[in-house]
GROMACS .gro file of C-alpha atoms in nm:
model
  243
    1MET     CA    1   6.159  -2.522   0.634
    2SER     CA    2   5.990  -2.811   0.469
    3GLN     CA    3   5.629  -2.878   0.550
    4VAL     CA    4   5.552  -3.232   0.648
    5GLN     CA    5   5.238  -3.368   0.484
    6THR     CA    6   5.040  -3.644   0.647
    7ILE     CA    7   4.941  -3.913   0.401
    8LYS     CA    8   4.638  -4.118   0.499
    9PRO     CA    9   4.658  -4.486   0.426
   10ALA     CA   10   4.442  -4.601   0.141
   11GLU     CA   11   4.118  -4.763   0.242
   12ALA     CA   12   4.122  -5.135   0.205
   13ALA     CA   13   3.910  -5.245  -0.090
   14ALA     CA   14   3.642  -5.502  -0.028
   15ALA     CA   15   3.734  -5.851  -0.131
   16PRO     CA   16   3.565  -5.945  -0.456
   17ARG     CA   17   3.287  -6.201  -0.433
   18GLY     CA   18   3.317  -6.529  -0.612
   19SER     CA   19   3.060  -6.432  -0.871
   20ASP     CA   20   3.233  -6.098  -0.935
   21ALA     CA   21   3.568  -6.269  -0.972
   22PHE     CA   22   3.415  -6.517  -1.216
   23ALA     CA   23   3.255  -6.237  -1.419
   24LEU     CA   24   3.585  -6.050  -1.438
   25LYS     CA   25   3.755  -6.358  -1.581
   26LEU     CA   26   3.514  -6.379  -1.876
   27THR     CA   27   3.663  -6.281  -2.206
   28SER     CA   28   3.461  -6.090  -2.463
   29SER     CA   29   3.393  -6.409  -2.661
   30GLU     CA   30   3.287  -6.596  -2.348
   31PHE     CA   31   3.059  -6.310  -2.249
   32ALA     CA   32   2.900  -6.307  -2.596
   33THR     CA   33   2.851  -6.684  -2.579
   34THR     CA   34   2.686  -6.656  -2.237
   35MET     CA   35   2.455  -6.384  -2.360
   36SER     CA   36   2.355  -6.576  -2.673
   37HIS     CA   37   2.279  -6.897  -2.479
   38PHE     CA   38   2.079  -6.710  -2.216
   39HIS     CA   39   1.888  -6.520  -2.485
   40ARG     CA   40   1.803  -6.846  -2.659
   41ALA     CA   41   1.686  -7.001  -2.332
   42GLU     CA   42   1.459  -6.707  -2.255
   43ILE     CA   43   1.309  -6.727  -2.605
   44ALA     CA   44   1.231  -7.096  -2.545
   45ARG     CA   45   1.060  -7.018  -2.213
   46MET     CA   46   0.866  -6.733  -2.371
   47ALA     CA   47   0.756  -6.959  -2.659
   48GLY     CA   48   0.641  -7.223  -2.411
   49TRP     CA   49   0.412  -6.981  -2.229
   50ARG     CA   50   0.298  -6.838  -2.562
   51ASP     CA   51   0.190  -7.187  -2.662
   52ARG     CA   52  -0.010  -7.215  -2.340
   53LEU     CA   53  -0.184  -6.887  -2.421
   54ASP     CA   54  -0.279  -7.017  -2.765
   55ARG     CA   55  -0.416  -7.337  -2.614
   56THR     CA   56  -0.643  -7.146  -2.378
   57SER     CA   57  -0.767  -6.929  -2.665
   58ASN     CA   58  -0.832  -7.242  -2.872
   59TRP     CA   59  -1.031  -7.393  -2.584
   60SER     CA   60  -1.240  -7.077  -2.567
   61ILE     CA   61  -1.311  -7.080  -2.941
   62THR     CA   62  -1.408  -7.448  -2.919
   63VAL     CA   63  -1.645  -7.378  -2.628
   64VAL     CA   64  -1.811  -7.093  -2.819
   65ALA     CA   65  -1.854  -7.302  -3.133
   66ALA     CA   66  -1.990  -7.601  -2.941
   67MET     CA   67  -2.237  -7.398  -2.735
   68LEU     CA   68  -2.361  -7.210  -3.043
   69SER     CA   69  -2.420  -7.539  -3.221
   70VAL     CA   70  -2.611  -7.686  -2.928
   71SER     CA   71  -2.821  -7.379  -2.857
   72LEU     CA   72  -2.918  -7.271  -3.208
   73SER     CA   73  -2.959  -7.613  -3.366
   74THR     CA   74  -3.300  -7.691  -3.215
   75PRO     CA   75  -3.583  -7.490  -3.051
   76SER     CA   76  -3.583  -7.727  -2.754
   77ALA     CA   77  -3.236  -7.613  -2.648
   78HIS     CA   78  -3.246  -7.376  -2.352
   79HIS     CA   79  -3.096  -7.027  -2.378
   80GLY     CA   80  -2.914  -7.096  -2.052
   81VAL     CA   81  -2.660  -7.291  -2.259
   82LEU     CA   82  -2.531  -6.961  -2.394
   83LEU     CA   83  -2.522  -6.810  -2.045
   84PHE     CA   84  -2.322  -7.110  -1.931
   85ALA     CA   85  -2.087  -7.052  -2.226
   86MET     CA   86  -2.032  -6.695  -2.105
   87LEU     CA   87  -1.940  -6.833  -1.764
   88LEU     CA   88  -1.694  -7.081  -1.914
   89ILE     CA   89  -1.535  -6.810  -2.128
   90THR     CA   90  -1.493  -6.594  -1.817
   91LEU     CA   91  -1.317  -6.881  -1.639
   92LEU     CA   92  -1.087  -6.939  -1.938
   93LEU     CA   93  -1.017  -6.566  -1.955
   94TRP     CA   94  -0.905  -6.571  -1.592
   95ILE     CA   95  -0.678  -6.871  -1.658
   96GLU     CA   96  -0.531  -6.710  -1.968
   97ALA     CA   97  -0.465  -6.384  -1.783
   98ARG     CA   98  -0.268  -6.577  -1.521
   99ARG     CA   99  -0.064  -6.748  -1.793
  100TYR     CA  100  -0.012  -6.415  -1.963
  101ARG     CA  101   0.156  -6.277  -1.649
  102PHE     CA  102   0.419  -6.553  -1.671
  103PHE     CA  103   0.457  -6.500  -2.045
  104ASP     CA  104   0.506  -6.126  -1.990
  105VAL     CA  105   0.803  -6.187  -1.758
  106TYR     CA  106   0.999  -6.382  -2.018
  107ARG     CA  107   0.883  -6.164  -2.306
  108ALA     CA  108   1.017  -5.859  -2.120
  109ARG     CA  109   1.357  -6.026  -2.075
  110VAL     CA  110   1.377  -6.110  -2.444
  111ARG     CA  111   1.283  -5.754  -2.534
  112GLN     CA  112   1.555  -5.625  -2.300
  113PHE     CA  113   1.811  -5.822  -2.496
  114GLU     CA  114   1.672  -5.697  -2.826
  115ARG     CA  115   1.641  -5.333  -2.723
  116TYR     CA  116   1.953  -5.286  -2.509
  117TYR     CA  117   2.200  -5.540  -2.651
  118PHE     CA  118   2.131  -5.630  -3.014
  119ALA     CA  119   1.986  -5.291  -3.106
  120GLN     CA  120   2.298  -5.126  -2.959
  121ILE     CA  121   2.514  -5.345  -3.181
  122PHE     CA  122   2.320  -5.261  -3.497
  123SER     CA  123   2.238  -4.897  -3.413
  124PRO     CA  124   2.446  -4.769  -3.119
  125GLN     CA  125   2.317  -4.488  -2.901
  126PRO     CA  126   2.534  -4.326  -2.630
  127ASP     CA  127   2.450  -4.413  -2.267
  128PHE     CA  128   2.131  -4.593  -2.363
  129ALA     CA  129   2.015  -4.775  -2.046
  130SER     CA  130   2.367  -4.873  -1.946
  131ASN     CA  131   2.241  -5.043  -1.628
  132TRP     CA  132   2.007  -5.289  -1.800
  133LEU     CA  133   2.225  -5.588  -1.710
  134ALA     CA  134   2.200  -5.498  -1.340
  135ILE     CA  135   1.822  -5.473  -1.372
  136LEU     CA  136   1.814  -5.809  -1.550
  137GLY     CA  137   2.031  -5.965  -1.279
  138GLU     CA  138   1.803  -5.843  -1.000
  139GLY     CA  139   1.506  -5.985  -1.190
  140LEU     CA  140   1.681  -6.322  -1.201
  141ARG     CA  141   1.757  -6.311  -0.829
  142SER     CA  142   1.403  -6.215  -0.730
  143PRO     CA  143   1.157  -6.297  -1.010
  144ARG     CA  144   0.839  -6.092  -0.988
  145PHE     CA  145   0.537  -6.038  -1.206
  146LEU     CA  146   0.558  -5.720  -1.410
  147ILE     CA  147   0.182  -5.665  -1.446
  148THR     CA  148  -0.117  -5.723  -1.223
  149GLN     CA  149  -0.392  -5.977  -1.281
  150ARG     CA  150  -0.628  -5.689  -1.361
  151ALA     CA  151  -0.401  -5.552  -1.634
  152ALA     CA  152  -0.356  -5.901  -1.779
  153LEU     CA  153  -0.733  -5.952  -1.787
  154ILE     CA  154  -0.783  -5.623  -1.971
  155ARG     CA  155  -0.513  -5.705  -2.226
  156ARG     CA  156  -0.649  -6.050  -2.310
  157LEU     CA  157  -1.003  -5.916  -2.318
  158ARG     CA  158  -0.903  -5.650  -2.571
  159ARG     CA  159  -0.700  -5.892  -2.784
  160ASN     CA  160  -0.930  -6.194  -2.813
  161TYR     CA  161  -1.215  -6.240  -2.571
  162ILE     CA  162  -1.420  -5.930  -2.652
  163PHE     CA  163  -1.503  -6.089  -2.989
  164MET     CA  164  -1.610  -6.418  -2.830
  165TYR     CA  165  -1.830  -6.238  -2.579
  166THR     CA  166  -1.988  -6.036  -2.862
  167ILE     CA  167  -2.071  -6.350  -3.060
  168LEU     CA  168  -2.227  -6.513  -2.754
  169MET     CA  169  -2.430  -6.203  -2.674
  170LEU     CA  170  -2.566  -6.176  -3.029
  171ALA     CA  171  -2.654  -6.546  -3.030
  172TRP     CA  172  -2.829  -6.513  -2.691
  173VAL     CA  173  -3.034  -6.213  -2.809
  174LEU     CA  174  -3.125  -6.404  -3.124
  175LYS     CA  175  -3.226  -6.705  -2.916
  176ILE     CA  176  -3.463  -6.523  -2.682
  177THR     CA  177  -3.617  -6.293  -2.945
  178THR     CA  178  -3.674  -6.533  -3.236
  179PRO     CA  179  -3.990  -6.744  -3.200
  180SER     CA  180  -3.862  -7.020  -3.428
  181LEU     CA  181  -3.564  -7.072  -3.198
  182SER     CA  182  -3.770  -7.110  -2.880
  183ARG     CA  183  -4.027  -7.360  -2.758
  184GLU     CA  184  -4.296  -7.095  -2.726
  185GLY     CA  185  -4.544  -6.983  -2.993
  186SER     CA  186  -4.502  -6.673  -3.206
  187PRO     CA  187  -4.588  -6.349  -3.021
  188ILE     CA  188  -4.824  -6.092  -3.170
  189GLY     CA  189  -4.738  -5.719  -3.160
  190PHE     CA  190  -4.447  -5.531  -3.007
  191GLY     CA  191  -4.576  -5.543  -2.651
  192ALA     CA  192  -4.647  -5.913  -2.670
  193SER     CA  193  -4.305  -5.971  -2.826
  194LEU     CA  194  -4.130  -5.787  -2.539
  195LEU     CA  195  -4.324  -5.975  -2.273
  196ASP     CA  196  -4.259  -6.301  -2.451
  197THR     CA  197  -3.888  -6.221  -2.465
  198PHE     CA  198  -3.877  -6.170  -2.088
  199ARG     CA  199  -4.072  -6.493  -2.040
  200VAL     CA  200  -3.832  -6.689  -2.261
  201ALA     CA  201  -3.534  -6.537  -2.078
  202THR     CA  202  -3.651  -6.687  -1.747
  203LEU     CA  203  -3.382  -6.902  -1.591
  204GLY     CA  204  -3.527  -7.143  -1.337
  205PRO     CA  205  -3.667  -6.940  -1.044
  206ILE     CA  206  -3.498  -6.621  -1.171
  207PRO     CA  207  -3.738  -6.394  -1.365
  208GLY     CA  208  -3.649  -6.305  -1.721
  209VAL     CA  209  -3.628  -5.934  -1.642
  210VAL     CA  210  -3.360  -6.002  -1.380
  211VAL     CA  211  -3.167  -6.226  -1.620
  212VAL     CA  212  -3.175  -5.966  -1.898
  213CYS     CA  213  -3.069  -5.687  -1.661
  214GLY     CA  214  -2.788  -5.903  -1.526
  215VAL     CA  215  -2.653  -5.976  -1.874
  216VAL     CA  216  -2.676  -5.607  -1.969
  217VAL     CA  217  -2.487  -5.500  -1.656
  218PHE     CA  218  -2.223  -5.768  -1.717
  219TYR     CA  219  -2.160  -5.653  -2.073
  220ILE     CA  220  -2.153  -5.285  -1.978
  221GLY     CA  221  -1.888  -5.361  -1.715
  222MET     CA  222  -1.691  -5.572  -1.962
  223LEU     CA  223  -1.696  -5.301  -2.230
  224ALA     CA  224  -1.591  -5.040  -1.973
  225ALA     CA  225  -1.300  -5.259  -1.865
  226ALA     CA  226  -1.194  -5.321  -2.225
  227PHE     CA  227  -1.213  -4.968  -2.363
  228LEU     CA  228  -1.246  -4.715  -2.081
  229ILE     CA  229  -1.010  -4.844  -1.811
  230SER     CA  230  -0.648  -4.771  -1.897
  231ALA     CA  231  -0.402  -5.047  -1.816
  232ASP     CA  232  -0.031  -5.000  -1.755
  233ASP     CA  233   0.126  -5.051  -2.097
  234GLY     CA  234   0.473  -5.138  -1.971
  235GLU     CA  235   0.662  -5.323  -2.243
  236LEU     CA  236   0.378  -5.261  -2.489
  237SER     CA  237   0.467  -4.891  -2.500
  238PHE     CA  238   0.775  -4.977  -2.710
  239GLY     CA  239   0.653  -5.024  -3.065
  240ASP     CA  240   0.331  -5.158  -3.213
  241VAL     CA  241   0.423  -5.527  -3.255
  242HIS     CA  242   0.316  -5.704  -2.939
  243VAL     CA  243   0.087  -5.975  -2.802
   0.00000   0.00000   0.00000
């Protein structure tokens, strides 16, 4: 007696979307052409934001040079010029960190092409991030920043701005402690020199002691942010050549 087997009908497959159907029609040469054009476009966008970063850094260097020239050129120049330069550098640092977040998005896409596509052609590795195209596609559908403003500030501070802040701090200390660079007479003795330094550091109605303490606290916080607070490395964890 033969046993009758019940065969279930095959489930109907979902109709392919237009984009899927278009992708399936691409030949290998067309796919390579699409990838090369998209890679070139992302490099152009990355280079554009990189140029904006360089412009902000150049503005900062120009501000530092101009303020140093104004403050140290004559004893009549007020030390507040250097404090104002620190404020301007902080504003430019904030602007550059915001630009760096945009630059990081396009830099990460370019690095994805280099690491997962071109590197696989030159030095293949089995099953090396086989879903990177899907990740790239989702990033194109919903673009998002890859790092926070805080992490961008720390990165730019470590790369460039810590040196500008150091130069301004040394110039400010030189300005308030050197009699020939201030409008006051030469102090006599260590105690008189310290009191005279606090007197020269006075900024309007703000006592010199408060100004000095404020600058010290600001620089301690900046150094802690630059060297003690760990930022998410992200793309920077791959290799040593980075911005």
